[in-house]
PDB file of C-alpha atoms (C1' of nucleotides) in Angstrom:
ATOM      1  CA  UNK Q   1     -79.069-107.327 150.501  1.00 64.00           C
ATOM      2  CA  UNK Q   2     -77.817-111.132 149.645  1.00 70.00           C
ATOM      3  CA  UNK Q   3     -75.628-111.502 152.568  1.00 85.00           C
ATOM      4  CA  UNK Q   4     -76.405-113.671 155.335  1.00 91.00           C
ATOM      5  CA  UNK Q   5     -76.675-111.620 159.088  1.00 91.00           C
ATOM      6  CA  UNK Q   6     -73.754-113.784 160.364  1.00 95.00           C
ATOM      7  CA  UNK Q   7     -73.915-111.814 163.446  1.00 95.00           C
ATOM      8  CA  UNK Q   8     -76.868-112.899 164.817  1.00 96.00           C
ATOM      9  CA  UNK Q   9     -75.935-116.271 164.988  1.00 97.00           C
ATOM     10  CA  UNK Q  10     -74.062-118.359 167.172  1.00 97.00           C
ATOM     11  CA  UNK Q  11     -70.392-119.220 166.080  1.00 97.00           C
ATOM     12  CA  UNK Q  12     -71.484-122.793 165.999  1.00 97.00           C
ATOM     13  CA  UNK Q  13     -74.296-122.193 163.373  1.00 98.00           C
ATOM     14  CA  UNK Q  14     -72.385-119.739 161.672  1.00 98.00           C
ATOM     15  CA  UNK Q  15     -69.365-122.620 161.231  1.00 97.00           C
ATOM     16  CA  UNK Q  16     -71.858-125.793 160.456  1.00 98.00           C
ATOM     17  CA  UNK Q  17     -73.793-124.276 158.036  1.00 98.00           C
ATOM     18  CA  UNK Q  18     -70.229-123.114 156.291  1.00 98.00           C
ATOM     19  CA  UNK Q  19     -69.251-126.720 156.026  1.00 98.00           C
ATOM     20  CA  UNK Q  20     -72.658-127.811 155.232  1.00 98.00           C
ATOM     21  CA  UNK Q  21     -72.842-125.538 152.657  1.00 98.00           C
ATOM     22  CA  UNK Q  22     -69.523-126.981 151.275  1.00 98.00           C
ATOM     23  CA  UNK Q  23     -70.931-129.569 150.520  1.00 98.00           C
ATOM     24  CA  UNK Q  24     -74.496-128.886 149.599  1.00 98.00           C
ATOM     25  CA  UNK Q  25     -73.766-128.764 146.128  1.00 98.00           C
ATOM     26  CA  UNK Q  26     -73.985-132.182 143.650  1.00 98.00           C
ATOM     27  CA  UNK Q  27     -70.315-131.626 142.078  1.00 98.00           C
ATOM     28  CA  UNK Q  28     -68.719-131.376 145.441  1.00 98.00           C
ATOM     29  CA  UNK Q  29     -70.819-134.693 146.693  1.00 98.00           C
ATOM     30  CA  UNK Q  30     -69.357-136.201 143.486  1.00 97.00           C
ATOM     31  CA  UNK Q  31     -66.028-135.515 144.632  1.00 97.00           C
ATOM     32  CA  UNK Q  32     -65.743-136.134 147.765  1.00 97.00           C
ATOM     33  CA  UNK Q  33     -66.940-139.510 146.848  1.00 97.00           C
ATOM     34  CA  UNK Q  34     -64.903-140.166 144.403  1.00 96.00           C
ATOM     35  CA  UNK Q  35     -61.308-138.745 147.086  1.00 96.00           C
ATOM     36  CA  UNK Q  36     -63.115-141.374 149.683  1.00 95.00           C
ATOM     37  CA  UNK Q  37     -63.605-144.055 147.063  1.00 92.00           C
ATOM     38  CA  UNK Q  38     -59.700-144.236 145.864  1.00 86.00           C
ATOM     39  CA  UNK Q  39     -58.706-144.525 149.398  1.00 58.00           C
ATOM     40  CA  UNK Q  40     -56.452-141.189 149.095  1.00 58.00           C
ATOM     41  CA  UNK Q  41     -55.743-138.423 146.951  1.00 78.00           C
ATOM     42  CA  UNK Q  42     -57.114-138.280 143.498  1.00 84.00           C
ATOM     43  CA  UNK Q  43     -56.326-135.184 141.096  1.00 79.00           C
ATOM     44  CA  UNK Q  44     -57.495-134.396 137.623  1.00 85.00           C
ATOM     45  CA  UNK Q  45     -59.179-137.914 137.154  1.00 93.00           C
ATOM     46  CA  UNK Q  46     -61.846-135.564 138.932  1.00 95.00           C
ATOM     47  CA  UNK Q  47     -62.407-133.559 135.624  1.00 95.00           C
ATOM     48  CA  UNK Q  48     -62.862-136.825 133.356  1.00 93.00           C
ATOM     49  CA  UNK Q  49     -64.380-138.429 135.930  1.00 94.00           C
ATOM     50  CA  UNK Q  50     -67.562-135.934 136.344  1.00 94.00           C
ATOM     51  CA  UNK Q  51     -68.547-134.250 133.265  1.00 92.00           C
ATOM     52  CA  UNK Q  52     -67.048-130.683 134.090  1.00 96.00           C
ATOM     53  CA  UNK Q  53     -64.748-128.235 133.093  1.00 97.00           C
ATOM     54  CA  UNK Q  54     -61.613-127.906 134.558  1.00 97.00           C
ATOM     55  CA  UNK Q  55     -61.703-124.834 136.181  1.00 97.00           C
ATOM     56  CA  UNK Q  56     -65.147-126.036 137.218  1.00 97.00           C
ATOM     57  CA  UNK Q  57     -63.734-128.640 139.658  1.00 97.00           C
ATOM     58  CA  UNK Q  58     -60.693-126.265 140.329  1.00 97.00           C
ATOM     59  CA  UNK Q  59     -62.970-124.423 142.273  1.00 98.00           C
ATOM     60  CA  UNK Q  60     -65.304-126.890 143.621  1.00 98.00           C
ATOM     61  CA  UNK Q  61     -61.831-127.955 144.872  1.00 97.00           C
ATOM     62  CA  UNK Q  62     -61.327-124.417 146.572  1.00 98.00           C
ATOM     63  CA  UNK Q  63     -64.306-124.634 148.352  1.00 98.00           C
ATOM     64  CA  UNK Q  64     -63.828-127.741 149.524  1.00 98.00           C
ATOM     65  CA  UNK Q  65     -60.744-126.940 150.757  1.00 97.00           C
ATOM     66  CA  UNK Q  66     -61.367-123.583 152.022  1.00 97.00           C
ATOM     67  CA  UNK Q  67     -64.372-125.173 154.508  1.00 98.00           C
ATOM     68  CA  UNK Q  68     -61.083-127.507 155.765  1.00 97.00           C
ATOM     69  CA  UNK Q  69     -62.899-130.458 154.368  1.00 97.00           C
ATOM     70  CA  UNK Q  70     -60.483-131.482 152.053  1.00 96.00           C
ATOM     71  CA  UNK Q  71     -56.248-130.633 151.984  1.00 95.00           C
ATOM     72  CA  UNK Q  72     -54.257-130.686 148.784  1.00 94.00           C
ATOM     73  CA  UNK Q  73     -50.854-131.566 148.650  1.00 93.00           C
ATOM     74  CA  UNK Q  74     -48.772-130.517 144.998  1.00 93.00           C
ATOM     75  CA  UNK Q  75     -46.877-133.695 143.698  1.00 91.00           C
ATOM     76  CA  UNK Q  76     -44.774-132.832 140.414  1.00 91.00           C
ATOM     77  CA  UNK Q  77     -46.712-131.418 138.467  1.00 93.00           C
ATOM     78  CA  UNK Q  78     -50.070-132.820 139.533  1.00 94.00           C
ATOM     79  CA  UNK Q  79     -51.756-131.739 142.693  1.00 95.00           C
ATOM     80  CA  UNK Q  80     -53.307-134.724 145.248  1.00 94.00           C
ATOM     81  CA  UNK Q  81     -56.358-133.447 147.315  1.00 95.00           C
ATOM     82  CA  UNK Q  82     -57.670-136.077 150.265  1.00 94.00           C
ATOM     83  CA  UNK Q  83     -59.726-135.499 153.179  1.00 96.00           C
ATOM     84  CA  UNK Q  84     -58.695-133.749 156.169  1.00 95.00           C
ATOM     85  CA  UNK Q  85     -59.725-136.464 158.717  1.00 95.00           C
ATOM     86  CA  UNK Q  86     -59.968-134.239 162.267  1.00 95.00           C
ATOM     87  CA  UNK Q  87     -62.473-131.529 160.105  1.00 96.00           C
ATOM     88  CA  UNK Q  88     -64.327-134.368 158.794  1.00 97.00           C
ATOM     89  CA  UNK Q  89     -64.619-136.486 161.702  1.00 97.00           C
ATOM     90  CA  UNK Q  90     -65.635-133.458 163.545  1.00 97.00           C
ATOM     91  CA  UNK Q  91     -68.242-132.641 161.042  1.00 98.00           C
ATOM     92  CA  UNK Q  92     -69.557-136.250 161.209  1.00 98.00           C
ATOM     93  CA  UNK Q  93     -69.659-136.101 165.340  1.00 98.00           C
ATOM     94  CA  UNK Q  94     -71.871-132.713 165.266  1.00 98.00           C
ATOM     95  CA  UNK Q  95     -73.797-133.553 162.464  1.00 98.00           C
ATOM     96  CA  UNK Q  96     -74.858-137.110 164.563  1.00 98.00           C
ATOM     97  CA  UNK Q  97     -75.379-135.235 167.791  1.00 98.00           C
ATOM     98  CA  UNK Q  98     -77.771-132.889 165.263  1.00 98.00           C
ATOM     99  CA  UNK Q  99     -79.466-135.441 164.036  1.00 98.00           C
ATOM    100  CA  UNK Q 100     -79.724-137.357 167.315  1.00 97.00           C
ATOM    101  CA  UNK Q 101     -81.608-134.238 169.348  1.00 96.00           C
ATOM    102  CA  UNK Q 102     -84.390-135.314 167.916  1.00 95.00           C
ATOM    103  CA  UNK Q 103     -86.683-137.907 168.639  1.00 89.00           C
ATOM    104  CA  UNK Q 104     -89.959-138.859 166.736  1.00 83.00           C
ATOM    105  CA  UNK Q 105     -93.001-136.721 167.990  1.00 74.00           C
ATOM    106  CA  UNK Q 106     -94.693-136.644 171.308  1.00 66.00           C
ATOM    107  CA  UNK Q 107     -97.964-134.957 170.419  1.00 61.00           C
ATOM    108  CA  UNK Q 108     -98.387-131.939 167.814  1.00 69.00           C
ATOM    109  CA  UNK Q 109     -99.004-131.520 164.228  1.00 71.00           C
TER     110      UNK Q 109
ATOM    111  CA  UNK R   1     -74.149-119.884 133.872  1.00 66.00           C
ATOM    112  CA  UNK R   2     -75.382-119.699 137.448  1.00 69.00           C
ATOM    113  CA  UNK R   3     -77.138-122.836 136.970  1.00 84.00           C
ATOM    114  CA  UNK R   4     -76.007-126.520 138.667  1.00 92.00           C
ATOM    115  CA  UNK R   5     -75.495-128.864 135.937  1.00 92.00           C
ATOM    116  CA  UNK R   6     -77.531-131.700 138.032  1.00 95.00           C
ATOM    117  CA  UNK R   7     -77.776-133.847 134.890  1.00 95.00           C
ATOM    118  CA  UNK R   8     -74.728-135.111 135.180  1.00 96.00           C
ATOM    119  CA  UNK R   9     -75.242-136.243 138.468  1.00 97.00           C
ATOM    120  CA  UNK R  10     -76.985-139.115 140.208  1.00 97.00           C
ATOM    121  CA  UNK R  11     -80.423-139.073 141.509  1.00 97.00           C
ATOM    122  CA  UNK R  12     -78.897-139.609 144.928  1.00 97.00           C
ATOM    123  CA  UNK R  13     -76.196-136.606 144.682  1.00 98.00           C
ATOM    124  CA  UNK R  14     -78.963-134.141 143.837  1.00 98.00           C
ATOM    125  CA  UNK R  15     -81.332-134.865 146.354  1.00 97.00           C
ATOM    126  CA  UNK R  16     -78.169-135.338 149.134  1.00 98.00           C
ATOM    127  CA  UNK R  17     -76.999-131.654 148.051  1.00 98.00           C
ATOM    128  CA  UNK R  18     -80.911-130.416 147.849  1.00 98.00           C
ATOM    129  CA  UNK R  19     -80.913-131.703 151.472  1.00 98.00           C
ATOM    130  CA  UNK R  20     -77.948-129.838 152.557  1.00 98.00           C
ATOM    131  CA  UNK R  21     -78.723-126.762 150.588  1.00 98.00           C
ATOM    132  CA  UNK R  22     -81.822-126.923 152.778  1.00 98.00           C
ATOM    133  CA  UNK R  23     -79.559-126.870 155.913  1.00 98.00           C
ATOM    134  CA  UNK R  24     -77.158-125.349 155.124  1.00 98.00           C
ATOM    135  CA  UNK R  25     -77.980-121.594 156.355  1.00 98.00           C
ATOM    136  CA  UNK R  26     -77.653-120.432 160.124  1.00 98.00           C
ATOM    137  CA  UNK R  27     -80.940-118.847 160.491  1.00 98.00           C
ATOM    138  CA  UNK R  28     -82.346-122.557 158.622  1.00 98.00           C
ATOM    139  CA  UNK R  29     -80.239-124.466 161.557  1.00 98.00           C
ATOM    140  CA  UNK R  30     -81.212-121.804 164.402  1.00 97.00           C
ATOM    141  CA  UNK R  31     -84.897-122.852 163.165  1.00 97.00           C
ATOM    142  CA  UNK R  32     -84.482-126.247 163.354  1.00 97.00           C
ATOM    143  CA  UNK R  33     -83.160-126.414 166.617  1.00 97.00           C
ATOM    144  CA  UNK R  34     -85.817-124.321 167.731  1.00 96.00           C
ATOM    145  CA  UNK R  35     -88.355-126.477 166.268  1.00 96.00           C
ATOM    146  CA  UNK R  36     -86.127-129.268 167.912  1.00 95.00           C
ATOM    147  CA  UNK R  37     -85.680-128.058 171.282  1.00 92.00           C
ATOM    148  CA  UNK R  38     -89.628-127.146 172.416  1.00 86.00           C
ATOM    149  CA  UNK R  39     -90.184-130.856 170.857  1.00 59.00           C
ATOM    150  CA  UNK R  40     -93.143-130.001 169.272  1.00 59.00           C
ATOM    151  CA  UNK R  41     -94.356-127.282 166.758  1.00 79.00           C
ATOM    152  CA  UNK R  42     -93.346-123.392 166.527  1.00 84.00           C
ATOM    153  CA  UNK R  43     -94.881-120.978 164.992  1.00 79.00           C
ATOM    154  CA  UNK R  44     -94.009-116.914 164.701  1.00 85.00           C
ATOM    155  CA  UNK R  45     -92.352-117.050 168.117  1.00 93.00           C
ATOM    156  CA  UNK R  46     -89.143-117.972 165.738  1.00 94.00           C
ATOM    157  CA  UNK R  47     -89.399-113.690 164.420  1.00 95.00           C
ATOM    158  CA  UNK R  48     -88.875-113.339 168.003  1.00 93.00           C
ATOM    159  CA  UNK R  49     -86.510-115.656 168.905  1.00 94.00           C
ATOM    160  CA  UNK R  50     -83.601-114.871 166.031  1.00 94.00           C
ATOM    161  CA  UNK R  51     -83.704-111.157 165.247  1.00 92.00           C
ATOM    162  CA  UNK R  52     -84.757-112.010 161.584  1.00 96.00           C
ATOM    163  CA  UNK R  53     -88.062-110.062 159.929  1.00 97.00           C
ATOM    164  CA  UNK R  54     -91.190-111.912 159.611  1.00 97.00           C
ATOM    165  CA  UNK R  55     -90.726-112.428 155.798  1.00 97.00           C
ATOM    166  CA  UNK R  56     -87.283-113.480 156.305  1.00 97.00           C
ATOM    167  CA  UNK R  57     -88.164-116.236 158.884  1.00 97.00           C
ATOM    168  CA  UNK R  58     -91.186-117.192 156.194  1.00 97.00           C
ATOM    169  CA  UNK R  59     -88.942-117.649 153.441  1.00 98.00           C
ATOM    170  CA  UNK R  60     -86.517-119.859 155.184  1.00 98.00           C
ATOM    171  CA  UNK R  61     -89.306-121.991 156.215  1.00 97.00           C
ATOM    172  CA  UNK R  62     -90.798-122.614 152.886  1.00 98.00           C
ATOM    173  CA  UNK R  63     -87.201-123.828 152.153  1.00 98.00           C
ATOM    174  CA  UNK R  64     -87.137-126.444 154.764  1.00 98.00           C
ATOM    175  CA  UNK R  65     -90.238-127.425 154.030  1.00 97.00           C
ATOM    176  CA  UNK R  66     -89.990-127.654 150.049  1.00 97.00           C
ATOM    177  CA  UNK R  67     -86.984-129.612 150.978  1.00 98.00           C
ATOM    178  CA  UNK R  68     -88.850-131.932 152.941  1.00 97.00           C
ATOM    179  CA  UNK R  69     -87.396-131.389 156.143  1.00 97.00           C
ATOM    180  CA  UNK R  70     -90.146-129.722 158.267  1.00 96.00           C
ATOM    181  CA  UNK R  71     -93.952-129.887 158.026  1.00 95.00           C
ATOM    182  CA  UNK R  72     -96.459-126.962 158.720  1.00 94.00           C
ATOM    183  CA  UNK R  73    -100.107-126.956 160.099  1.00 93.00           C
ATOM    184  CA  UNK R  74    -102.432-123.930 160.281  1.00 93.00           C
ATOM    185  CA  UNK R  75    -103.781-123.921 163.850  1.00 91.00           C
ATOM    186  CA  UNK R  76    -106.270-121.154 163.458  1.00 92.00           C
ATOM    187  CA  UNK R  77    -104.601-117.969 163.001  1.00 94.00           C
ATOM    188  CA  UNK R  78    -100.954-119.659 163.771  1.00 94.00           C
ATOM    189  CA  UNK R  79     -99.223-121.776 162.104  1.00 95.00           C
ATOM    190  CA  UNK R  80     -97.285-124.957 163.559  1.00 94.00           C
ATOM    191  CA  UNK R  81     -94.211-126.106 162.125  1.00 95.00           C
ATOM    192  CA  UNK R  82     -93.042-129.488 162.771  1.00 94.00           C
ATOM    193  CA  UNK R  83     -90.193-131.777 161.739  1.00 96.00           C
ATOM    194  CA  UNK R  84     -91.240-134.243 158.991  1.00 95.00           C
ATOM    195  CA  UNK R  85     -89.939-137.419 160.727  1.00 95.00           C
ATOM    196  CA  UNK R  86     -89.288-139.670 157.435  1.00 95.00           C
ATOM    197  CA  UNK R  87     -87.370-137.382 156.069  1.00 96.00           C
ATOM    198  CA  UNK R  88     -85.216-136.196 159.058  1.00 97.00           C
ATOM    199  CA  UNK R  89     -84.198-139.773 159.672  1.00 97.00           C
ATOM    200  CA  UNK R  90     -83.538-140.975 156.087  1.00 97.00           C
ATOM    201  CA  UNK R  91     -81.307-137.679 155.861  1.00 98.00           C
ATOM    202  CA  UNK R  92     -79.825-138.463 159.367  1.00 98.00           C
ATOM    203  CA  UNK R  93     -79.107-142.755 157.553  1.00 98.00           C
ATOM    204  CA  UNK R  94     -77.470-141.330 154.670  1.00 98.00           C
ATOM    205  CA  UNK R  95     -74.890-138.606 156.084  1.00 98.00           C
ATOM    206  CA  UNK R  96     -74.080-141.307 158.327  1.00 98.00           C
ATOM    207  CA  UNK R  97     -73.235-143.868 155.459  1.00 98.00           C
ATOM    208  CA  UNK R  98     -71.933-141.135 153.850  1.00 98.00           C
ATOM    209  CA  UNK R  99     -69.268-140.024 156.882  1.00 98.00           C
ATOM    210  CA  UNK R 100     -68.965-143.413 157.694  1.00 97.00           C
ATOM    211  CA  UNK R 101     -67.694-144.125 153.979  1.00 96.00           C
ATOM    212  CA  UNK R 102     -64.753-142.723 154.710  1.00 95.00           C
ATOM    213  CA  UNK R 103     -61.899-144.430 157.216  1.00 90.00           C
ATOM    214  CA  UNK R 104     -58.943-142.831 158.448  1.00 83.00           C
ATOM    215  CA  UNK R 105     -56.080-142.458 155.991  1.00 75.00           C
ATOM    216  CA  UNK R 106     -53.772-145.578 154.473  1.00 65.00           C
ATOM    217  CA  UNK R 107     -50.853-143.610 153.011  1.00 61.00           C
ATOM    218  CA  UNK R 108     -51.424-140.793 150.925  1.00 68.00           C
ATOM    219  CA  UNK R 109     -50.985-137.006 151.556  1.00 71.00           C
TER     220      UNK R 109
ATOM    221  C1'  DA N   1    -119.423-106.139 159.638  1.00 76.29           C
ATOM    222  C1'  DT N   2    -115.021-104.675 160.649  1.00 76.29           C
ATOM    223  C1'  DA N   3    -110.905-104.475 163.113  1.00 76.29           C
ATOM    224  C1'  DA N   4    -106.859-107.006 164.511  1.00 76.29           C
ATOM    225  C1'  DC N   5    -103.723-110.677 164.184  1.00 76.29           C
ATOM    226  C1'  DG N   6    -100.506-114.074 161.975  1.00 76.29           C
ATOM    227  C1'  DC N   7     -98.382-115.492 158.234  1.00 76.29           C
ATOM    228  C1'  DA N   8     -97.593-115.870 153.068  1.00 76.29           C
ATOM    229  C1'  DT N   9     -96.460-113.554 148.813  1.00 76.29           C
ATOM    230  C1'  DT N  10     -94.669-109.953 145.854  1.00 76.29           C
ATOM    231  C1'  DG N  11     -91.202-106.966 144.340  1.00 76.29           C
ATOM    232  C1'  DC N  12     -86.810-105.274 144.690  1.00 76.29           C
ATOM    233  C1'  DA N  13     -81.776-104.272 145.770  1.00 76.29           C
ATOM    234  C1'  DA N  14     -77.419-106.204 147.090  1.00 76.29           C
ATOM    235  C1'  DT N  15     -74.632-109.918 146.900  1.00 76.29           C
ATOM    236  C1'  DA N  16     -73.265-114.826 146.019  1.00 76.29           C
ATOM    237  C1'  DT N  17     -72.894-118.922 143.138  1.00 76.29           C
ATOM    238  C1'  DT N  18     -72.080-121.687 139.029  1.00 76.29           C
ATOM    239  C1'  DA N  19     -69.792-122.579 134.934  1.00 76.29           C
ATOM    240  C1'  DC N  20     -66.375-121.854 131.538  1.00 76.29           C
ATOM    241  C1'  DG N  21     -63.016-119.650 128.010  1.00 76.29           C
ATOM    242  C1'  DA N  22     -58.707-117.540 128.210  1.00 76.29           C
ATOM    243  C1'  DT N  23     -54.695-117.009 130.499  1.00 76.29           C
ATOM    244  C1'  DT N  24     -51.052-117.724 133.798  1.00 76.29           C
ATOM    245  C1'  DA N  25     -47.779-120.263 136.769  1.00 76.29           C
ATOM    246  C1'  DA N  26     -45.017-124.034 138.076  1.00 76.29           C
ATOM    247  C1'  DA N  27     -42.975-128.356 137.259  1.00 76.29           C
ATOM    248  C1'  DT N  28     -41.219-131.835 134.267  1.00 76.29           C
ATOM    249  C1'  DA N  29     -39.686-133.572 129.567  1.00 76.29           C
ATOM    250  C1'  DA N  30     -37.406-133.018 125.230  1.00 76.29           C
TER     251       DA N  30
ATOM    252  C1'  DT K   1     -33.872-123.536 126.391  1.00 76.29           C
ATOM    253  C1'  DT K   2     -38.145-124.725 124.797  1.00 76.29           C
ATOM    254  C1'  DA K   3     -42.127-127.526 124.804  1.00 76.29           C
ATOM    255  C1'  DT K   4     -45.587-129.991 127.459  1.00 76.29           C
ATOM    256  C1'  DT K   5     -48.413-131.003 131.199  1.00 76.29           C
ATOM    257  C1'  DT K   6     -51.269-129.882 135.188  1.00 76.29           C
ATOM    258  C1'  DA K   7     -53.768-126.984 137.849  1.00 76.29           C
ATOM    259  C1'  DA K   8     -54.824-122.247 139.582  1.00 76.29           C
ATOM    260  C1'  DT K   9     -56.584-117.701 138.522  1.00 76.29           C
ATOM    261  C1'  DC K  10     -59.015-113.996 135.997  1.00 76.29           C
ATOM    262  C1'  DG K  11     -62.890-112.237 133.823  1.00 76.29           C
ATOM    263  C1'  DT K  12     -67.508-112.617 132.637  1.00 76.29           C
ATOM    264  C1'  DA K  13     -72.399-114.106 131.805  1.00 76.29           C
ATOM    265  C1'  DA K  14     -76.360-116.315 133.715  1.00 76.29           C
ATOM    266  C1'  DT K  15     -78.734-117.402 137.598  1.00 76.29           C
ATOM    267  C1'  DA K  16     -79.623-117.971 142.674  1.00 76.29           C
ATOM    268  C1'  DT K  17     -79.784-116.301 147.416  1.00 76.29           C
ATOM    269  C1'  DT K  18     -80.621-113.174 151.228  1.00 76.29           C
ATOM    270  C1'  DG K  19     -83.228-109.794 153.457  1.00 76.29           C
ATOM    271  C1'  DC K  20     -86.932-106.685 153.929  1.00 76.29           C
ATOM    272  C1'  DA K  21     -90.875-103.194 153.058  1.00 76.29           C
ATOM    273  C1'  DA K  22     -95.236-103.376 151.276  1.00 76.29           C
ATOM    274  C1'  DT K  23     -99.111-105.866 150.503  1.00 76.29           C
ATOM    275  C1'  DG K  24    -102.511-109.610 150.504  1.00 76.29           C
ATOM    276  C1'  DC K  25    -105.305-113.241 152.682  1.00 76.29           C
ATOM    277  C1'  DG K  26    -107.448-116.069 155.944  1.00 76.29           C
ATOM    278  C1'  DT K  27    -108.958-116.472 160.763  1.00 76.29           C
ATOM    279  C1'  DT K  28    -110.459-114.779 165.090  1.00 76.29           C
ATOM    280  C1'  DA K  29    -112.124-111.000 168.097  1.00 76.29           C
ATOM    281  C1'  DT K  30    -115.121-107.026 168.833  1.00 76.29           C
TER     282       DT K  30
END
DNA sequence: ATAACGCATTGCAATATTACGATTAAATAA
DNA sequence: TTATTTAATCGTAATATTGCAATGCGTTAT
């Protein structure tokens, strides 16, 4: 097989695993660090900056921006990326109210 | 390749995106929740519950738990999986620094 | 003892991911 | 126009993931 049973799922799962898995990779961490770290958009300072090729972080980029997390905007001849705040502050509000539904144990193992 | 370079990374990156990896599957959050919601262990009532086979639902745990995030016991002929409290809430602390990190824009795309 | 139950492991097929060299496309500079 | 720069895309190799049937392995029931 290799493909996930989407359809079995609700369309919440099904959309915060998507974003989770956007970012569940070390590169893409590194990134998104380094967009929130200069404040706004950074562009290929990415590919010195981490130790990959470029079409590496091209499509780390693609992901990123295909899960909504991120938006890139082409200046000249270099292309800005920054976070897309209403995806991300979403993502940040469900992932808190994940978290949050659970409390420490009650009783069992 | 196929492989993650994680050497370039930090420590910290790796284990965020192992984490996430973790999580980042709908049948791994459907699990969770399930283990979340009857607030104590579950066992093989999860096969039931999501329409997954029984290896299926035994793979996806061993991948929560080598992640960290959930704990099993063998109670007799069941088995009782749990979430691993440390490691839900340090997870929980650092996606919250981590969201936090990141303020609405200040001029930029 | 032996049958039944619950779950883990193995093995495999289908598909996805990661990384990069080579190339292309679009914008600016000469 | 022609070069240069920047980033996306294509193609490909290596590896990982997903899902399940078949099987194995303890534990309990008969």
């Amino acid at each position: 097989m290799g493909l996930t049973k989407t359809e079995i799922f609700t369309e919440e799962q099904n959309q915060l695993a998507t974003m989770l898995k956007a970012m569940a990779h070390p590169a893409r961490i590194a990134i998104l660090q380094s967009i929130i770290k200069a404040n706004s958009c950074i562009c290929g300072d990415l590919v010195d900056e981490l130790g990959l090729a470029q079409p590496t972080i091209s499509q780390h980029l693609r992901e990123l921006k295909n899960a909504g997390i991120i938006q890139g905007t082409i200046e000249g001849v270099k292309v800005c990326y920054c976070i897309e705040p209403k995806a991300w502050n979403l993502l940040a509000k469900e992932m808190n109210v994940f978290f949050n539904s659970y409390q420490d144990p009650k009783g069992c193992c």
